[in-house]
């Protein structure tokens, strides 16, 4: 009945932002990610939106604080957590205007599978080195992720739709594959990313057709990432940095040896010294 009310609301021309997670997690008590059933997934499928009941992992990701034992002490260490995709691949859309990096927690892929009566636009995608894993799934913080583990390619995690929802005159809807991206977790060592808030506010502005302040809200430069490298590229750089100085020293030594040898031979020739 509540979902029917939402559809009636959109049938009257009003917009809706749907941000939810298909994944249930409580890593404090269990490392297992399970499927959360809310009834939203089949409701969205009736509107032509497919939210995969999987969890996305990405080499470009946020960090979590992990307690590690160092001798007699327990130390909190920041560890890369692929289950929190750090999304920088933004589409050209008013909602993503000015956004640089959004961190989504336990996100699911989103796609439009309906007919041409609706206009659908992906908002942002994961990096080339990403994948989606079936549920249930066990989280292993010690796992060393390889390129073959992250070979699915970019996946859309947000979608903007326009069309006659419920047979109405036309409305807008935004679907985001994570429901906790704008929740402040400062007490858990996860400060809220400013662009996460801008994303939510931009989405609300767009569905209510008040986009005039979007560009002003997200001005400024906050994120300048280092380019992601493949395993092969990292290996090449590592061995180059290790071997190049040695080869340079050996090359200089061999060059000086030949130079000194030629110098001695030249001095032994008659008439070298006048």
GROMACS .gro file of C-alpha atoms in nm:
model
  274
    1UNK     CA    1   0.000   0.000   0.000
    2UNK     CA    2   0.286   0.241   0.075
    3UNK     CA    3   0.450   0.173  -0.260
    4UNK     CA    4   0.115   0.228  -0.430
    5UNK     CA    5   0.098   0.568  -0.263
    6UNK     CA    6   0.439   0.654  -0.407
    7UNK     CA    7   0.318   0.558  -0.755
    8UNK     CA    8   0.006   0.771  -0.711
    9UNK     CA    9   0.229   1.057  -0.597
   10UNK     CA   10   0.436   1.031  -0.918
   11UNK     CA   11   0.121   0.991  -1.128
   12UNK     CA   12   0.030   1.342  -1.012
   13UNK     CA   13   0.357   1.472  -1.159
   14UNK     CA   14   0.565   1.477  -0.838
   15UNK     CA   15   0.922   1.345  -0.823
   16UNK     CA   16   1.073   1.079  -0.596
   17UNK     CA   17   1.429   0.985  -0.494
   18UNK     CA   18   1.467   0.615  -0.411
   19UNK     CA   19   1.794   0.531  -0.232
   20UNK     CA   20   1.807   0.187  -0.073
   21UNK     CA   21   2.030  -0.114  -0.027
   22UNK     CA   22   1.951  -0.475  -0.109
   23UNK     CA   23   2.230  -0.582   0.126
   24UNK     CA   24   2.205  -0.643   0.501
   25UNK     CA   25   2.532  -0.608   0.690
   26UNK     CA   26   2.653  -0.592   1.048
   27UNK     CA   27   3.029  -0.637   1.034
   28UNK     CA   28   3.061  -0.573   1.407
   29UNK     CA   29   2.899  -0.910   1.478
   30UNK     CA   30   2.933  -1.107   1.152
   31UNK     CA   31   3.143  -1.085   0.832
   32UNK     CA   32   2.853  -1.212   0.621
   33UNK     CA   33   2.659  -0.993   0.377
   34UNK     CA   34   2.305  -1.117   0.320
   35UNK     CA   35   2.008  -1.020   0.108
   36UNK     CA   36   1.763  -0.767   0.252
   37UNK     CA   37   1.405  -0.800   0.127
   38UNK     CA   38   1.211  -0.472   0.134
   39UNK     CA   39   0.964  -0.517  -0.151
   40UNK     CA   40   1.121  -0.223  -0.338
   41UNK     CA   41   1.308  -0.440  -0.592
   42UNK     CA   42   0.995  -0.598  -0.752
   43UNK     CA   43   0.815  -0.262  -0.735
   44UNK     CA   44   1.097  -0.097  -0.931
   45UNK     CA   45   1.102  -0.384  -1.181
   46UNK     CA   46   0.736  -0.303  -1.256
   47UNK     CA   47   0.859   0.046  -1.350
   48UNK     CA   48   1.137  -0.091  -1.572
   49UNK     CA   49   1.424  -0.048  -1.325
   50UNK     CA   50   1.640  -0.350  -1.243
   51UNK     CA   51   1.840  -0.341  -0.920
   52UNK     CA   52   2.067  -0.646  -0.909
   53UNK     CA   53   2.065  -0.825  -0.574
   54UNK     CA   54   2.445  -0.826  -0.565
   55UNK     CA   55   2.719  -0.628  -0.392
   56UNK     CA   56   2.961  -0.420  -0.600
   57UNK     CA   57   3.336  -0.425  -0.531
   58UNK     CA   58   3.577  -0.175  -0.686
   59UNK     CA   59   3.953  -0.119  -0.680
   60UNK     CA   60   3.873   0.252  -0.650
   61UNK     CA   61   3.726   0.250  -0.302
   62UNK     CA   62   3.697   0.413   0.037
   63UNK     CA   63   3.871   0.303   0.356
   64UNK     CA   64   3.766   0.159   0.691
   65UNK     CA   65   3.946   0.163   1.024
   66UNK     CA   66   4.067  -0.182   1.133
   67UNK     CA   67   4.220  -0.264   1.471
   68UNK     CA   68   4.550  -0.450   1.429
   69UNK     CA   69   4.780  -0.584   1.699
   70UNK     CA   70   5.136  -0.447   1.693
   71UNK     CA   71   5.333  -0.609   1.969
   72UNK     CA   72   5.159  -0.526   2.296
   73UNK     CA   73   4.939  -0.256   2.144
   74UNK     CA   74   4.623  -0.243   1.935
   75UNK     CA   75   4.652   0.013   1.656
   76UNK     CA   76   4.378   0.143   1.427
   77UNK     CA   77   4.484   0.124   1.063
   78UNK     CA   78   4.306   0.256   0.753
   79UNK     CA   79   4.247  -0.031   0.508
   80UNK     CA   80   4.114  -0.007   0.151
   81UNK     CA   81   3.762  -0.156   0.144
   82UNK     CA   82   3.644  -0.249  -0.209
   83UNK     CA   83   3.285  -0.285  -0.083
   84UNK     CA   84   3.272   0.099  -0.056
   85UNK     CA   85   3.316   0.206  -0.422
   86UNK     CA   86   3.471   0.551  -0.467
   87UNK     CA   87   3.289   0.671  -0.779
   88UNK     CA   88   3.451   0.937  -0.998
   89UNK     CA   89   3.313   0.832  -1.338
   90UNK     CA   90   3.028   1.086  -1.358
   91UNK     CA   91   2.784   1.128  -1.647
   92UNK     CA   92   2.681   1.464  -1.790
   93UNK     CA   93   2.365   1.535  -1.591
   94UNK     CA   94   2.234   1.815  -1.366
   95UNK     CA   95   2.242   1.579  -1.066
   96UNK     CA   96   2.614   1.512  -1.104
   97UNK     CA   97   2.705   1.870  -1.191
   98UNK     CA   98   3.014   1.968  -0.992
   99UNK     CA   99   3.049   1.630  -0.819
  100UNK     CA  100   3.398   1.481  -0.813
  101UNK     CA  101   3.390   1.173  -0.591
  102UNK     CA  102   3.105   0.988  -0.421
  103UNK     CA  103   3.154   0.697  -0.179
  104UNK     CA  104   2.873   0.437  -0.179
  105UNK     CA  105   2.850   0.170   0.091
  106UNK     CA  106   2.751  -0.184  -0.008
  107UNK     CA  107   2.600  -0.071  -0.338
  108UNK     CA  108   2.412  -0.270  -0.604
  109UNK     CA  109   2.411  -0.221  -0.983
  110UNK     CA  110   2.115  -0.035  -1.133
  111UNK     CA  111   1.989  -0.060  -1.493
  112UNK     CA  112   1.685   0.041  -1.696
  113UNK     CA  113   1.511  -0.251  -1.871
  114UNK     CA  114   1.179  -0.086  -1.958
  115UNK     CA  115   1.039   0.046  -2.284
  116UNK     CA  116   1.098   0.372  -2.471
  117UNK     CA  117   0.813   0.556  -2.300
  118UNK     CA  118   1.064   0.654  -2.030
  119UNK     CA  119   1.392   0.841  -2.063
  120UNK     CA  120   1.665   0.683  -1.850
  121UNK     CA  121   2.017   0.814  -1.790
  122UNK     CA  122   2.290   0.646  -1.580
  123UNK     CA  123   2.431   0.899  -1.333
  124UNK     CA  124   2.769   0.744  -1.252
  125UNK     CA  125   2.961   0.422  -1.295
  126UNK     CA  126   3.230   0.229  -1.114
  127UNK     CA  127   3.586   0.212  -1.244
  128UNK     CA  128   3.709  -0.036  -1.506
  129UNK     CA  129   3.840  -0.256  -1.224
  130UNK     CA  130   3.515  -0.356  -1.054
  131UNK     CA  131   3.285  -0.655  -1.013
  132UNK     CA  132   2.954  -0.757  -0.855
  133UNK     CA  133   2.932  -1.055  -0.619
  134UNK     CA  134   2.635  -1.277  -0.541
  135UNK     CA  135   2.480  -1.288  -0.195
  136UNK     CA  136   2.530  -1.420   0.067
  137UNK     CA  137   2.896  -1.323   0.073
  138UNK     CA  138   3.168  -1.336   0.340
  139UNK     CA  139   3.385  -1.026   0.378
  140UNK     CA  140   3.758  -1.098   0.416
  141UNK     CA  141   3.958  -0.790   0.516
  142UNK     CA  142   4.284  -0.973   0.446
  143UNK     CA  143   4.193  -1.064   0.088
  144UNK     CA  144   4.443  -0.951  -0.175
  145UNK     CA  145   4.229  -0.841  -0.470
  146UNK     CA  146   4.372  -0.927  -0.812
  147UNK     CA  147   4.285  -0.800  -1.158
  148UNK     CA  148   4.090  -1.119  -1.237
  149UNK     CA  149   3.873  -1.053  -0.930
  150UNK     CA  150   3.775  -0.711  -1.068
  151UNK     CA  151   3.724  -0.773  -1.438
  152UNK     CA  152   3.354  -0.694  -1.495
  153UNK     CA  153   3.409  -0.332  -1.597
  154UNK     CA  154   3.207  -0.017  -1.522
  155UNK     CA  155   2.866  -0.065  -1.359
  156UNK     CA  156   2.594   0.198  -1.314
  157UNK     CA  157   2.505   0.264  -0.950
  158UNK     CA  158   2.254   0.543  -1.007
  159UNK     CA  159   1.978   0.615  -1.257
  160UNK     CA  160   1.763   0.918  -1.344
  161UNK     CA  161   1.426   0.855  -1.513
  162UNK     CA  162   1.158   1.075  -1.669
  163UNK     CA  163   0.823   0.950  -1.794
  164UNK     CA  164   0.451   0.892  -1.734
  165UNK     CA  165   0.468   0.707  -1.403
  166UNK     CA  166   0.131   0.556  -1.315
  167UNK     CA  167  -0.013   0.688  -1.641
  168UNK     CA  168   0.030   1.048  -1.524
  169UNK     CA  169   0.141   1.353  -1.720
  170UNK     CA  170   0.509   1.287  -1.648
  171UNK     CA  171   0.738   1.287  -1.346
  172UNK     CA  172   1.097   1.229  -1.245
  173UNK     CA  173   1.255   0.956  -1.035
  174UNK     CA  174   1.610   0.892  -0.918
  175UNK     CA  175   1.719   0.542  -0.813
  176UNK     CA  176   2.045   0.498  -0.619
  177UNK     CA  177   2.183   0.152  -0.541
  178UNK     CA  178   2.289   0.244  -0.187
  179UNK     CA  179   2.073   0.372   0.096
  180UNK     CA  180   2.338   0.476   0.348
  181UNK     CA  181   2.565   0.698   0.140
  182UNK     CA  182   2.439   1.016   0.311
  183UNK     CA  183   2.436   0.876   0.667
  184UNK     CA  184   2.689   1.039   0.900
  185UNK     CA  185   2.911   0.765   1.053
  186UNK     CA  186   3.162   0.995   1.217
  187UNK     CA  187   3.141   0.797   1.540
  188UNK     CA  188   3.246   0.481   1.351
  189UNK     CA  189   3.555   0.644   1.198
  190UNK     CA  190   3.386   0.705   0.862
  191UNK     CA  191   3.351   1.082   0.807
  192UNK     CA  192   3.077   1.179   0.564
  193UNK     CA  193   3.202   1.273   0.219
  194UNK     CA  194   3.074   1.624   0.121
  195UNK     CA  195   2.989   1.513  -0.234
  196UNK     CA  196   2.761   1.244  -0.090
  197UNK     CA  197   2.547   1.517   0.062
  198UNK     CA  198   2.562   1.719  -0.261
  199UNK     CA  199   2.445   1.413  -0.455
  200UNK     CA  200   2.137   1.369  -0.237
  201UNK     CA  201   2.047   1.738  -0.244
  202UNK     CA  202   2.106   1.760  -0.621
  203UNK     CA  203   1.880   1.458  -0.675
  204UNK     CA  204   1.601   1.615  -0.469
  205UNK     CA  205   1.642   1.944  -0.656
  206UNK     CA  206   1.623   1.767  -0.992
  207UNK     CA  207   1.308   1.564  -0.919
  208UNK     CA  208   1.139   1.882  -0.789
  209UNK     CA  209   1.261   2.071  -1.099
  210UNK     CA  210   1.457   2.329  -0.899
  211UNK     CA  211   1.808   2.288  -1.037
  212UNK     CA  212   1.914   2.651  -1.032
  213UNK     CA  213   2.142   2.617  -0.726
  214UNK     CA  214   2.309   2.288  -0.817
  215UNK     CA  215   2.609   2.444  -0.990
  216UNK     CA  216   2.665   2.691  -0.705
  217UNK     CA  217   2.641   2.424  -0.436
  218UNK     CA  218   2.921   2.199  -0.556
  219UNK     CA  219   3.181   2.447  -0.677
  220UNK     CA  220   3.536   2.383  -0.562
  221UNK     CA  221   3.802   2.116  -0.599
  222UNK     CA  222   3.809   1.850  -0.329
  223UNK     CA  223   3.937   1.532  -0.493
  224UNK     CA  224   4.245   1.470  -0.705
  225UNK     CA  225   4.305   1.095  -0.722
  226UNK     CA  226   4.618   0.906  -0.823
  227UNK     CA  227   4.562   0.701  -1.138
  228UNK     CA  228   4.478   0.335  -1.073
  229UNK     CA  229   4.739   0.084  -1.189
  230UNK     CA  230   4.699  -0.277  -1.294
  231UNK     CA  231   4.897  -0.556  -1.127
  232UNK     CA  232   5.128  -0.574  -1.432
  233UNK     CA  233   5.193  -0.199  -1.424
  234UNK     CA  234   5.267  -0.204  -1.050
  235UNK     CA  235   5.508  -0.497  -1.098
  236UNK     CA  236   5.686  -0.317  -1.384
  237UNK     CA  237   5.725   0.003  -1.181
  238UNK     CA  238   5.849  -0.188  -0.875
  239UNK     CA  239   6.119  -0.377  -1.064
  240UNK     CA  240   6.216  -0.068  -1.263
  241UNK     CA  241   6.270   0.128  -0.942
  242UNK     CA  242   6.468  -0.159  -0.797
  243UNK     CA  243   6.689  -0.246  -1.096
  244UNK     CA  244   6.734   0.089  -1.273
  245UNK     CA  245   6.965   0.245  -1.008
  246UNK     CA  246   7.176  -0.073  -1.002
  247UNK     CA  247   7.204  -0.078  -1.382
  248UNK     CA  248   7.297   0.291  -1.385
  249UNK     CA  249   7.575   0.235  -1.129
  250UNK     CA  250   7.707  -0.070  -1.319
  251UNK     CA  251   7.689   0.122  -1.650
  252UNK     CA  252   7.879   0.420  -1.508
  253UNK     CA  253   8.139   0.186  -1.359
  254UNK     CA  254   8.193   0.000  -1.689
  255UNK     CA  255   8.212   0.330  -1.877
  256UNK     CA  256   8.473   0.469  -1.639
  257UNK     CA  257   8.674   0.146  -1.663
  258UNK     CA  258   8.691   0.165  -2.046
  259UNK     CA  259   8.775   0.536  -2.028
  260UNK     CA  260   9.064   0.472  -1.787
  261UNK     CA  261   9.191   0.184  -2.002
  262UNK     CA  262   9.195   0.402  -2.313
  263UNK     CA  263   9.366   0.677  -2.113
  264UNK     CA  264   9.644   0.443  -1.995
  265UNK     CA  265   9.703   0.311  -2.349
  266UNK     CA  266   9.723   0.664  -2.481
  267UNK     CA  267   9.984   0.758  -2.219
  268UNK     CA  268  10.199   0.454  -2.312
  269UNK     CA  269  10.232   0.564  -2.675
  270UNK     CA  270  10.555   0.742  -2.778
  271UNK     CA  271  10.519   1.117  -2.797
  272UNK     CA  272  10.222   1.131  -2.564
  273UNK     CA  273  10.408   1.381  -2.341
  274UNK     CA  274  10.599   1.654  -2.522
   0.00000   0.00000   0.00000
